[in-house]
Amino acid sequence: MYKTFSEIKVALEKGRTVQDILQKYLDNIKERSDLNAFLEVFEESAMKKALEVDEKIKNGNAGRLAGMVIGIKDNICYKGHKVSAASKILEGFESIFSATVIDRLLAEDAVIIGRLNCDEFAMGGSNENSAYGAVKNALNEDYVPGGSSGGSAAAVAGDLCTVALGSDTGGSIRQPASFTGTIGFKPTYGRVSRYGLIAYASSFDQIGPIANDVADIALVTEIMAGKDEYDSTVSSKEVPSLSISPLKEKLKIAYIKETLDTDGVDPEIKARIEDLVNCLRADGHELIPVSFSYIDQMVPTYYVLTTAEASSNLSRFDGVHFGYRSADAKGVEETYIKSRTEGFGAEVKRRIMAGTFVLSQGYYDAYYTKAQKVRRLIQDRTNEILKQNDFILLPTTPSTAFELNAVKDPIQMYLQDIYTVQANLSGNPAISLPIGKHSNGMPFGLQLIGKHFGEKELLDTSAYLMEFC
């Protein structure tokens, strides 16, 4: 099977066609349908695109992604195809436009194979909150793949596509990458357009790729990135070539002491990271322990702010304009109430209500305003560390993947984000790299946080670490 784009390019050079490659992935999807990774396979449009790309290859004018097969999280719009954010509230909705990232990938001749299951409206850390059933981990089907981009991670880990797109609001790309032994990358906030991404929390959301190879992550990110007239939050900074280059000098990396000196982190994950720190030191790199005193405040701050934004963003899903409408509703008020009650799942309703509460009169300053101030402190401390160091190193997750239905308490589920939310609160780019396998047989990741718009340096270092590890 083709795990990386470089393998696909070799196959194409040997005479295989894009149709052949696509068919192999389609066969795999059917064989592994029990993973529930795909909500819909775009077999017809994908095969049409594959034929078109094969013709371009013959004519010598194919794009940079010719032969790459990409799955997209079910909250990214693709014109003429359904998109539901894995929610009943958007049942049957077909997008009338494509997200900017989709247009850019198609322009370089990528083949979009289908839409991938996720936690409803990207709210969850296990992919058990989808209206269309839980996704299973491709490495062990008794375990969750992580969330909210669990379908994306499971599809890459299960060889169902070359690369998958996810969205990362508080770790939703990096956490499932850690749980599935894949690489998950969240670019700097504002590096990649959010136009066509169904919003959860607009000041946190960022589209990014999951893959088996850092070079594939770099290529896809470079093509997706850059200014976009449809998204005013995208930076106009020029996007450099992200092609992987060898390191030219030794690294100076800060690692956060509090992430390792806690009972909350699995001992095997802690030992593996400490071993890596020592190995890097022995190789001449500078590894510096730093303190980050806001660790305990990060998850509460994240959930106050993201639920507030979700309360606003999800108000448009009301059973009137599009999507699900209750058949039993009579009158305007009942249409709103019953459609939203029946259309949204329990976790989405929980977050909408929490967000509405923190924005309400009498509580706004106590919660929302205070959380914004703490967010600024987290940003400032993160930037302060990165002024003196190249990167920040920490675990991606405190544990490996857990078994399906094992975590019932919402608070325990929210704490899965404890090491990933920092990069979203501060807007920095971050990546999860698979660095070990636990005695329980499941993989786990190392996380690196880079400087704002420092994707090139972060990806070069990630490629080095993948070889070094």
CSV table of C-alpha atoms in Angstrom, one decimal:
chain,number,residue,atom,x,y,z
A,1,MET,CA,0.0,0.0,0.0
A,2,TYR,CA,1.1,3.6,-0.5
A,3,LYS,CA,1.8,5.3,2.8
A,4,THR,CA,3.6,8.4,1.4
A,5,PHE,CA,3.4,10.6,-1.7
A,6,SER,CA,7.0,9.7,-2.6
A,7,GLU,CA,5.9,6.0,-2.9
A,8,ILE,CA,3.0,7.1,-5.2
A,9,LYS,CA,5.4,9.1,-7.4
A,10,VAL,CA,7.7,6.0,-7.7
A,11,ALA,CA,4.6,3.9,-8.7
A,12,LEU,CA,3.6,6.5,-11.3
A,13,GLU,CA,7.1,6.6,-12.8
A,14,LYS,CA,6.9,2.8,-13.1
A,15,GLY,CA,3.7,3.0,-15.2
A,16,ARG,CA,0.9,2.9,-12.6
A,17,THR,CA,-2.0,5.3,-13.2
A,18,VAL,CA,-3.7,7.6,-10.7
A,19,GLN,CA,-6.8,5.5,-11.4
A,20,ASP,CA,-5.0,2.4,-10.2
A,21,ILE,CA,-3.8,4.2,-7.0
A,22,LEU,CA,-7.3,5.5,-6.3
A,23,GLN,CA,-8.8,2.1,-6.8
A,24,LYS,CA,-6.4,0.6,-4.3
A,25,TYR,CA,-7.6,3.1,-1.7
A,26,LEU,CA,-11.2,2.5,-2.6
A,27,ASP,CA,-10.7,-1.2,-2.1
A,28,ASN,CA,-9.1,-0.6,1.3
A,29,ILE,CA,-12.0,1.6,2.4
A,30,LYS,CA,-14.4,-1.2,1.6
A,31,GLU,CA,-12.3,-3.7,3.5
A,32,ARG,CA,-12.0,-1.5,6.5
A,33,SER,CA,-15.5,-0.1,6.6
A,34,ASP,CA,-15.9,-1.2,10.2
A,35,LEU,CA,-13.6,1.7,11.2
A,36,ASN,CA,-16.5,4.0,10.3
A,37,ALA,CA,-13.8,6.6,9.2
A,38,PHE,CA,-15.7,7.7,6.0
A,39,LEU,CA,-19.2,9.2,6.1
A,40,GLU,CA,-19.2,9.2,2.3
A,41,VAL,CA,-16.8,8.1,-0.4
A,42,PHE,CA,-16.8,10.4,-3.5
A,43,GLU,CA,-16.1,7.5,-5.8
A,44,GLU,CA,-17.7,9.1,-9.0
A,45,SER,CA,-16.0,12.6,-8.7
A,46,ALA,CA,-12.7,11.1,-7.5
A,47,MET,CA,-12.5,8.7,-10.4
A,48,LYS,CA,-13.4,11.5,-12.8
A,49,LYS,CA,-10.6,13.6,-11.3
A,50,ALA,CA,-8.2,10.6,-11.5
A,51,LEU,CA,-8.9,10.2,-15.2
A,52,GLU,CA,-8.3,13.9,-15.7
A,53,VAL,CA,-5.0,13.8,-13.8
A,54,ASP,CA,-3.8,10.7,-15.8
A,55,GLU,CA,-4.3,12.7,-19.0
A,56,LYS,CA,-2.4,15.6,-17.6
A,57,ILE,CA,0.5,13.3,-16.6
A,58,LYS,CA,0.6,12.0,-20.2
A,59,ASN,CA,0.7,15.6,-21.5
A,60,GLY,CA,3.4,16.6,-19.0
A,61,ASN,CA,1.3,19.4,-17.4
A,62,ALA,CA,0.2,17.7,-14.2
A,63,GLY,CA,0.1,19.7,-10.9
A,64,ARG,CA,2.4,19.1,-7.9
A,65,LEU,CA,-0.1,16.8,-6.1
A,66,ALA,CA,-0.8,14.5,-9.1
A,67,GLY,CA,-1.5,11.1,-7.6
A,68,MET,CA,-2.1,12.2,-4.0
A,69,VAL,CA,-5.4,11.0,-2.6
A,70,ILE,CA,-6.8,13.2,0.1
A,71,GLY,CA,-9.7,12.6,2.5
A,72,ILE,CA,-11.4,15.7,4.1
A,73,LYS,CA,-12.9,16.1,7.5
A,74,ASP,CA,-16.7,16.5,7.3
A,75,ASN,CA,-16.6,20.2,8.3
A,76,ILE,CA,-14.7,21.3,5.2
A,77,CYS,CA,-16.9,22.3,2.2
A,78,TYR,CA,-16.5,20.8,-1.3
A,79,LYS,CA,-18.8,22.2,-4.0
A,80,GLY,CA,-21.5,19.8,-5.1
A,81,HIS,CA,-20.8,17.4,-2.2
A,82,LYS,CA,-22.5,16.9,1.1
A,83,VAL,CA,-21.1,18.3,4.3
A,84,SER,CA,-22.6,17.7,7.8
A,85,ALA,CA,-20.0,18.4,10.5
A,86,ALA,CA,-21.1,14.9,11.6
A,87,SER,CA,-24.4,16.4,12.9
A,88,LYS,CA,-28.0,15.6,12.3
A,89,ILE,CA,-28.7,19.4,12.1
A,90,LEU,CA,-27.0,19.5,8.7
A,91,GLU,CA,-28.5,16.2,7.4
A,92,GLY,CA,-28.7,16.3,3.6
A,93,PHE,CA,-27.0,19.6,3.2
A,94,GLU,CA,-24.9,20.0,0.0
A,95,SER,CA,-22.3,22.7,-0.2
A,96,ILE,CA,-22.7,25.3,-3.0
A,97,PHE,CA,-19.0,26.3,-2.8
A,98,SER,CA,-15.6,24.9,-2.0
A,99,ALA,CA,-13.3,25.8,0.8
A,100,THR,CA,-10.3,27.8,-0.3
A,101,VAL,CA,-8.0,24.8,0.7
A,102,ILE,CA,-10.0,22.5,-1.4
A,103,ASP,CA,-9.8,24.7,-4.5
A,104,ARG,CA,-6.0,25.0,-4.0
A,105,LEU,CA,-5.5,21.3,-3.6
A,106,LEU,CA,-7.6,20.5,-6.6
A,107,ALA,CA,-5.8,23.1,-8.7
A,108,GLU,CA,-2.6,21.1,-8.0
A,109,ASP,CA,-4.4,17.8,-9.1
A,110,ALA,CA,-5.0,16.2,-5.8
A,111,VAL,CA,-7.9,13.6,-5.8
A,112,ILE,CA,-10.5,14.2,-3.0
A,113,ILE,CA,-11.7,10.7,-2.1
A,114,GLY,CA,-14.4,11.4,0.5
A,115,ARG,CA,-15.6,13.1,3.7
A,116,LEU,CA,-14.3,11.8,7.0
A,117,ASN,CA,-16.2,11.2,10.2
A,118,CYS,CA,-15.5,13.5,13.2
A,119,ASP,CA,-16.9,14.6,16.5
A,120,GLU,CA,-20.0,16.6,15.9
A,121,PHE,CA,-19.0,20.2,15.0
A,122,ALA,CA,-15.4,19.2,15.9
A,123,MET,CA,-16.4,19.1,19.6
A,124,GLY,CA,-14.7,16.1,21.3
A,125,GLY,CA,-11.5,14.2,22.0
A,126,SER,CA,-12.4,10.7,21.1
A,127,ASN,CA,-14.6,10.8,17.9
A,128,GLU,CA,-17.5,9.2,19.9
A,129,ASN,CA,-19.7,12.3,19.6
A,130,SER,CA,-20.5,11.9,15.9
A,131,ALA,CA,-24.2,11.6,15.0
A,132,TYR,CA,-23.1,8.8,12.7
A,133,GLY,CA,-21.4,6.6,15.2
A,134,ALA,CA,-17.9,6.4,16.7
A,135,VAL,CA,-14.8,5.9,14.7
A,136,LYS,CA,-12.5,3.1,15.7
A,137,ASN,CA,-8.7,3.2,15.9
A,138,ALA,CA,-7.1,1.6,12.8
A,139,LEU,CA,-4.4,0.0,15.0
A,140,ASN,CA,-6.8,-1.6,17.5
A,141,GLU,CA,-10.5,-1.3,16.9
A,142,ASP,CA,-11.3,-1.6,20.6
A,143,TYR,CA,-9.7,1.9,21.1
A,144,VAL,CA,-10.7,5.4,20.1
A,145,PRO,CA,-8.7,7.2,17.4
A,146,GLY,CA,-8.9,10.5,19.3
A,147,GLY,CA,-10.8,13.6,18.2
A,148,SER,CA,-12.2,15.6,16.8
A,149,SER,CA,-10.4,14.7,13.6
A,150,GLY,CA,-10.6,11.0,14.4
A,151,GLY,CA,-11.8,9.9,11.0
A,152,SER,CA,-8.9,11.7,9.4
A,153,ALA,CA,-6.3,10.1,11.6
A,154,ALA,CA,-7.9,6.6,11.3
A,155,ALA,CA,-8.0,7.0,7.5
A,156,VAL,CA,-4.3,7.8,7.3
A,157,ALA,CA,-3.3,5.1,9.8
A,158,GLY,CA,-5.5,2.6,8.0
A,159,ASP,CA,-4.1,3.3,4.5
A,160,LEU,CA,-7.4,4.7,3.3
A,161,CYS,CA,-5.8,7.8,1.8
A,162,THR,CA,-2.4,9.4,1.4
A,163,VAL,CA,-3.1,12.6,3.4
A,164,ALA,CA,-6.2,13.7,5.3
A,165,LEU,CA,-7.3,17.2,6.3
A,166,GLY,CA,-8.5,18.0,9.8
A,167,SER,CA,-9.3,21.1,11.8
A,168,ASP,CA,-7.5,21.9,15.1
A,169,THR,CA,-9.3,24.1,17.6
A,170,GLY,CA,-7.6,22.8,20.8
A,171,GLY,CA,-5.6,19.8,19.6
A,172,SER,CA,-8.1,18.1,17.2
A,173,ILE,CA,-5.4,17.2,14.7
A,174,ARG,CA,-2.4,16.6,17.0
A,175,GLN,CA,-4.2,14.4,19.6
A,176,PRO,CA,-5.6,11.9,17.1
A,177,ALA,CA,-2.3,11.8,15.4
A,178,SER,CA,-0.7,10.9,18.7
A,179,PHE,CA,-3.3,8.2,19.3
A,180,THR,CA,-2.8,6.6,15.8
A,181,GLY,CA,0.9,6.9,15.2
A,182,THR,CA,0.6,9.5,12.5
A,183,ILE,CA,1.9,13.0,12.0
A,184,GLY,CA,-0.5,15.9,12.7
A,185,PHE,CA,0.2,19.5,12.0
A,186,LYS,CA,-1.5,22.7,13.0
A,187,PRO,CA,-0.2,25.8,11.2
A,188,THR,CA,0.1,29.2,12.7
A,189,TYR,CA,-3.4,30.8,13.2
A,190,GLY,CA,-3.9,32.9,10.0
A,191,ARG,CA,-1.5,30.9,7.8
A,192,VAL,CA,-4.2,28.9,6.2
A,193,SER,CA,-7.6,30.2,5.1
A,194,ARG,CA,-10.7,29.1,7.1
A,195,TYR,CA,-13.1,30.0,4.3
A,196,GLY,CA,-15.3,27.0,3.8
A,197,LEU,CA,-14.6,25.5,7.2
A,198,ILE,CA,-17.7,25.1,9.3
A,199,ALA,CA,-16.8,27.2,12.4
A,200,TYR,CA,-16.6,25.9,15.9
A,201,ALA,CA,-14.5,28.7,17.6
A,202,SER,CA,-13.3,31.2,15.0
A,203,SER,CA,-10.3,32.6,16.9
A,204,PHE,CA,-8.9,29.1,17.5
A,205,ASP,CA,-9.9,27.0,14.4
A,206,GLN,CA,-7.1,26.1,11.9
A,207,ILE,CA,-7.1,23.6,9.0
A,208,GLY,CA,-4.1,21.3,8.8
A,209,PRO,CA,-3.0,17.9,7.4
A,210,ILE,CA,-2.4,14.4,8.9
A,211,ALA,CA,0.0,12.2,7.1
A,212,ASN,CA,2.7,9.5,7.5
A,213,ASP,CA,5.5,11.7,6.2
A,214,VAL,CA,6.7,15.2,7.2
A,215,ALA,CA,7.5,16.0,3.5
A,216,ASP,CA,3.8,15.3,2.7
A,217,ILE,CA,2.7,17.6,5.5
A,218,ALA,CA,5.1,20.3,4.2
A,219,LEU,CA,3.9,20.1,0.6
A,220,VAL,CA,0.2,20.1,1.4
A,221,THR,CA,0.6,23.0,3.9
A,222,GLU,CA,2.6,25.1,1.4
A,223,ILE,CA,-0.1,24.7,-1.3
A,224,MET,CA,-3.0,25.5,1.1
A,225,ALA,CA,-1.3,28.4,2.8
A,226,GLY,CA,-1.4,32.1,2.0
A,227,LYS,CA,-3.6,35.1,1.8
A,228,ASP,CA,-7.2,34.7,0.7
A,229,GLU,CA,-9.7,37.5,-0.2
A,230,TYR,CA,-12.5,35.4,1.3
A,231,ASP,CA,-10.9,35.3,4.8
A,232,SER,CA,-9.9,38.6,6.4
A,233,THR,CA,-8.1,36.7,9.3
A,234,VAL,CA,-5.5,35.2,6.9
A,235,SER,CA,-2.0,36.7,7.0
A,236,SER,CA,-0.7,38.4,3.9
A,237,LYS,CA,2.8,37.2,4.8
A,238,GLU,CA,4.5,35.5,1.9
A,239,VAL,CA,4.6,31.7,2.2
A,240,PRO,CA,8.1,30.4,1.8
A,241,SER,CA,8.9,27.0,0.2
A,242,LEU,CA,8.3,24.4,2.9
A,243,SER,CA,10.4,21.7,1.2
A,244,ILE,CA,12.4,19.9,3.8
A,245,SER,CA,16.0,21.1,4.3
A,246,PRO,CA,18.7,19.6,6.5
A,247,LEU,CA,19.5,21.4,9.8
A,248,LYS,CA,22.3,23.9,9.5
A,249,GLU,CA,23.0,24.4,13.2
A,250,LYS,CA,22.4,22.8,16.6
A,251,LEU,CA,19.0,23.4,18.2
A,252,LYS,CA,18.0,25.2,21.4
A,253,ILE,CA,14.8,23.7,22.7
A,254,ALA,CA,12.8,24.5,25.8
A,255,TYR,CA,10.9,21.7,27.5
A,256,ILE,CA,8.1,22.5,30.0
A,257,LYS,CA,9.0,20.9,33.3
A,258,GLU,CA,5.3,20.8,34.6
A,259,THR,CA,4.2,18.6,31.7
A,260,LEU,CA,6.6,15.8,32.9
A,261,ASP,CA,6.7,16.4,36.6
A,262,THR,CA,3.1,15.4,37.2
A,263,ASP,CA,1.2,12.2,38.1
A,264,GLY,CA,-1.1,13.0,35.1
A,265,VAL,CA,1.4,11.9,32.5
A,266,ASP,CA,1.8,8.2,31.7
A,267,PRO,CA,5.2,7.0,33.1
A,268,GLU,CA,6.2,5.4,29.8
A,269,ILE,CA,5.5,8.6,27.8
A,270,LYS,CA,7.5,10.6,30.4
A,271,ALA,CA,10.4,8.1,30.2
A,272,ARG,CA,10.5,8.2,26.4
A,273,ILE,CA,10.5,12.0,26.2
A,274,GLU,CA,13.2,12.2,28.9
A,275,ASP,CA,15.3,9.7,27.0
A,276,LEU,CA,14.9,11.8,23.8
A,277,VAL,CA,15.9,14.9,25.7
A,278,ASN,CA,19.1,13.2,26.9
A,279,CYS,CA,19.9,11.9,23.4
A,280,LEU,CA,19.5,15.3,21.8
A,281,ARG,CA,21.7,16.8,24.5
A,282,ALA,CA,24.4,14.1,23.8
A,283,ASP,CA,24.2,15.0,20.1
A,284,GLY,CA,25.1,18.6,21.0
A,285,HIS,CA,21.7,20.3,21.1
A,286,GLU,CA,20.7,22.6,24.0
A,287,LEU,CA,17.7,21.3,25.9
A,288,ILE,CA,16.5,23.8,28.6
A,289,PRO,CA,13.9,23.0,31.3
A,290,VAL,CA,11.5,26.0,31.6
A,291,SER,CA,8.5,26.6,33.9
A,292,PHE,CA,5.0,27.4,32.6
A,293,SER,CA,2.9,28.4,35.5
A,294,TYR,CA,-0.4,28.6,33.6
A,295,ILE,CA,-0.7,24.8,32.9
A,296,ASP,CA,-3.7,24.5,35.2
A,297,GLN,CA,-5.5,27.5,33.8
A,298,MET,CA,-5.1,26.5,30.1
A,299,VAL,CA,-8.0,24.0,29.8
A,300,PRO,CA,-10.6,26.2,31.7
A,301,THR,CA,-9.5,29.3,29.7
A,302,TYR,CA,-9.8,27.4,26.4
A,303,TYR,CA,-13.3,26.0,27.3
A,304,VAL,CA,-14.7,29.4,28.4
A,305,LEU,CA,-13.6,31.1,25.2
A,306,THR,CA,-14.4,28.3,22.7
A,307,THR,CA,-17.8,27.6,24.1
A,308,ALA,CA,-18.6,31.3,24.0
A,309,GLU,CA,-17.6,31.4,20.3
A,310,ALA,CA,-19.5,28.2,19.6
A,311,SER,CA,-22.6,29.7,21.1
A,312,SER,CA,-22.4,32.5,18.6
A,313,ASN,CA,-21.3,30.4,15.6
A,314,LEU,CA,-23.9,27.7,16.0
A,315,SER,CA,-26.8,30.1,16.3
A,316,ARG,CA,-27.2,29.9,12.5
A,317,PHE,CA,-28.3,26.3,12.7
A,318,ASP,CA,-31.9,26.8,13.6
A,319,GLY,CA,-34.1,24.5,11.5
A,320,VAL,CA,-35.3,27.4,9.3
A,321,HIS,CA,-32.7,28.3,6.7
A,322,PHE,CA,-31.2,24.8,5.9
A,323,GLY,CA,-30.6,21.4,7.3
A,324,TYR,CA,-32.7,19.4,9.8
A,325,ARG,CA,-36.2,20.7,10.8
A,326,SER,CA,-38.3,18.9,13.3
A,327,ALA,CA,-41.4,17.3,11.8
A,328,ASP,CA,-43.4,17.9,14.9
A,329,ALA,CA,-42.8,21.7,15.2
A,330,LYS,CA,-45.7,24.1,15.0
A,331,GLY,CA,-44.9,27.8,14.7
A,332,VAL,CA,-41.6,29.7,14.7
A,333,GLU,CA,-40.6,29.3,18.3
A,334,GLU,CA,-41.3,25.6,18.4
A,335,THR,CA,-39.4,25.1,15.1
A,336,TYR,CA,-36.3,26.7,16.7
A,337,ILE,CA,-36.6,24.8,19.9
A,338,LYS,CA,-37.5,21.3,18.6
A,339,SER,CA,-35.1,21.4,15.6
A,340,ARG,CA,-32.1,22.4,17.7
A,341,THR,CA,-33.1,20.0,20.5
A,342,GLU,CA,-33.4,17.0,18.1
A,343,GLY,CA,-30.7,18.1,15.7
A,344,PHE,CA,-27.8,18.7,18.1
A,345,GLY,CA,-26.1,16.0,20.1
A,346,ALA,CA,-25.5,16.1,23.8
A,347,GLU,CA,-21.9,17.4,23.7
A,348,VAL,CA,-22.8,20.2,21.3
A,349,LYS,CA,-25.8,21.3,23.4
A,350,ARG,CA,-23.6,21.2,26.5
A,351,ARG,CA,-21.0,23.6,24.9
A,352,ILE,CA,-23.7,25.9,23.5
A,353,MET,CA,-25.3,26.2,26.9
A,354,ALA,CA,-22.0,26.8,28.6
A,355,GLY,CA,-21.0,29.4,26.1
A,356,THR,CA,-24.3,31.2,26.3
A,357,PHE,CA,-23.9,31.3,30.1
A,358,VAL,CA,-20.4,32.8,30.1
A,359,LEU,CA,-21.6,35.5,27.7
A,360,SER,CA,-24.7,36.3,29.7
A,361,GLN,CA,-25.3,39.5,31.6
A,362,GLY,CA,-23.8,39.3,35.1
A,363,TYR,CA,-21.3,36.6,34.1
A,364,TYR,CA,-19.6,38.1,31.1
A,365,ASP,CA,-16.8,39.9,33.0
A,366,ALA,CA,-16.4,37.1,35.6
A,367,TYR,CA,-15.8,34.4,32.9
A,368,TYR,CA,-15.3,35.7,29.3
A,369,THR,CA,-13.4,38.9,30.1
A,370,LYS,CA,-11.2,37.1,32.6
A,371,ALA,CA,-10.5,34.2,30.2
A,372,GLN,CA,-9.4,36.7,27.5
A,373,LYS,CA,-6.9,38.2,30.0
A,374,VAL,CA,-5.5,34.8,30.9
A,375,ARG,CA,-5.2,34.0,27.2
A,376,ARG,CA,-3.0,37.1,26.8
A,377,LEU,CA,-0.8,35.9,29.7
A,378,ILE,CA,-0.5,32.5,28.0
A,379,GLN,CA,0.4,34.1,24.7
A,380,ASP,CA,3.0,36.4,26.3
A,381,ARG,CA,4.7,33.6,28.3
A,382,THR,CA,4.8,31.3,25.2
A,383,ASN,CA,6.3,34.1,23.1
A,384,GLU,CA,8.8,34.9,25.9
A,385,ILE,CA,10.0,31.3,25.9
A,386,LEU,CA,10.3,31.2,22.1
A,387,LYS,CA,12.3,34.5,22.0
A,388,GLN,CA,15.1,32.6,23.8
A,389,ASN,CA,14.6,29.2,22.2
A,390,ASP,CA,13.9,27.7,18.8
A,391,PHE,CA,11.0,25.5,19.9
A,392,ILE,CA,9.0,24.3,22.9
A,393,LEU,CA,8.9,20.5,23.5
A,394,LEU,CA,6.2,18.6,25.4
A,395,PRO,CA,4.1,15.5,25.2
A,396,THR,CA,1.2,15.6,22.7
A,397,THR,CA,-1.1,13.7,25.1
A,398,PRO,CA,-0.8,12.6,28.7
A,399,SER,CA,-1.7,9.0,27.8
A,400,THR,CA,-2.2,6.7,24.8
A,401,ALA,CA,-5.6,6.1,23.2
A,402,PHE,CA,-8.2,4.8,25.6
A,403,GLU,CA,-10.8,2.1,25.0
A,404,LEU,CA,-14.1,3.0,23.4
A,405,ASN,CA,-16.7,4.1,25.9
A,406,ALA,CA,-14.0,4.2,28.7
A,407,VAL,CA,-14.3,7.9,29.5
A,408,LYS,CA,-17.8,9.0,30.6
A,409,ASP,CA,-17.0,12.2,32.5
A,410,PRO,CA,-17.0,15.3,30.2
A,411,ILE,CA,-14.3,16.9,32.5
A,412,GLN,CA,-12.0,13.9,32.1
A,413,MET,CA,-12.5,14.1,28.4
A,414,TYR,CA,-11.7,17.8,28.3
A,415,LEU,CA,-8.5,17.2,30.2
A,416,GLN,CA,-7.3,15.1,27.1
A,417,ASP,CA,-6.5,18.6,25.7
A,418,ILE,CA,-4.2,19.7,28.5
A,419,TYR,CA,-1.0,19.7,26.4
A,420,THR,CA,-2.5,20.7,23.0
A,421,VAL,CA,-4.6,23.8,23.8
A,422,GLN,CA,-1.5,26.1,24.5
A,423,ALA,CA,-0.7,26.4,20.8
A,424,ASN,CA,-4.3,27.3,20.0
A,425,LEU,CA,-4.6,29.9,22.8
A,426,SER,CA,-1.3,31.4,21.6
A,427,GLY,CA,-1.8,30.9,17.8
A,428,ASN,CA,1.6,29.2,17.3
A,429,PRO,CA,2.2,26.4,14.9
A,430,ALA,CA,2.5,22.9,16.5
A,431,ILE,CA,3.1,19.4,15.3
A,432,SER,CA,2.7,15.9,16.8
A,433,LEU,CA,5.4,13.3,15.9
A,434,PRO,CA,5.1,9.6,16.6
A,435,ILE,CA,8.0,8.8,18.9
A,436,GLY,CA,7.1,5.6,20.7
A,437,LYS,CA,4.9,2.6,21.4
A,438,HIS,CA,3.5,1.9,24.8
A,439,SER,CA,3.6,-1.5,26.5
A,440,ASN,CA,-0.2,-1.6,25.7
A,441,GLY,CA,0.7,-1.7,22.0
A,442,MET,CA,-0.6,1.8,21.3
A,443,PRO,CA,1.5,4.7,19.9
A,444,PHE,CA,2.1,8.1,21.4
A,445,GLY,CA,3.4,11.4,20.2
A,446,LEU,CA,5.9,14.2,20.9
A,447,GLN,CA,4.7,17.7,20.4
A,448,LEU,CA,6.8,20.7,19.1
A,449,ILE,CA,5.5,24.3,19.2
A,450,GLY,CA,7.3,26.8,16.9
A,451,LYS,CA,7.4,30.5,16.5
A,452,HIS,CA,4.6,32.4,14.7
A,453,PHE,CA,4.8,31.7,11.0
A,454,GLY,CA,7.9,29.5,11.6
A,455,GLU,CA,6.4,26.5,9.7
A,456,LYS,CA,9.6,26.0,7.7
A,457,GLU,CA,11.9,25.7,10.7
A,458,LEU,CA,9.3,23.6,12.6
A,459,LEU,CA,8.9,21.1,9.7
A,460,ASP,CA,12.7,20.9,9.0
A,461,THR,CA,13.3,20.1,12.7
A,462,SER,CA,10.4,17.6,12.7
A,463,ALA,CA,11.9,15.7,9.7
A,464,TYR,CA,15.3,15.7,11.6
A,465,LEU,CA,13.6,14.3,14.7
A,466,MET,CA,11.8,11.6,12.8
A,467,GLU,CA,15.2,10.4,11.6
A,468,PHE,CA,16.9,10.9,14.9
A,469,CYS,CA,14.2,9.1,17.0
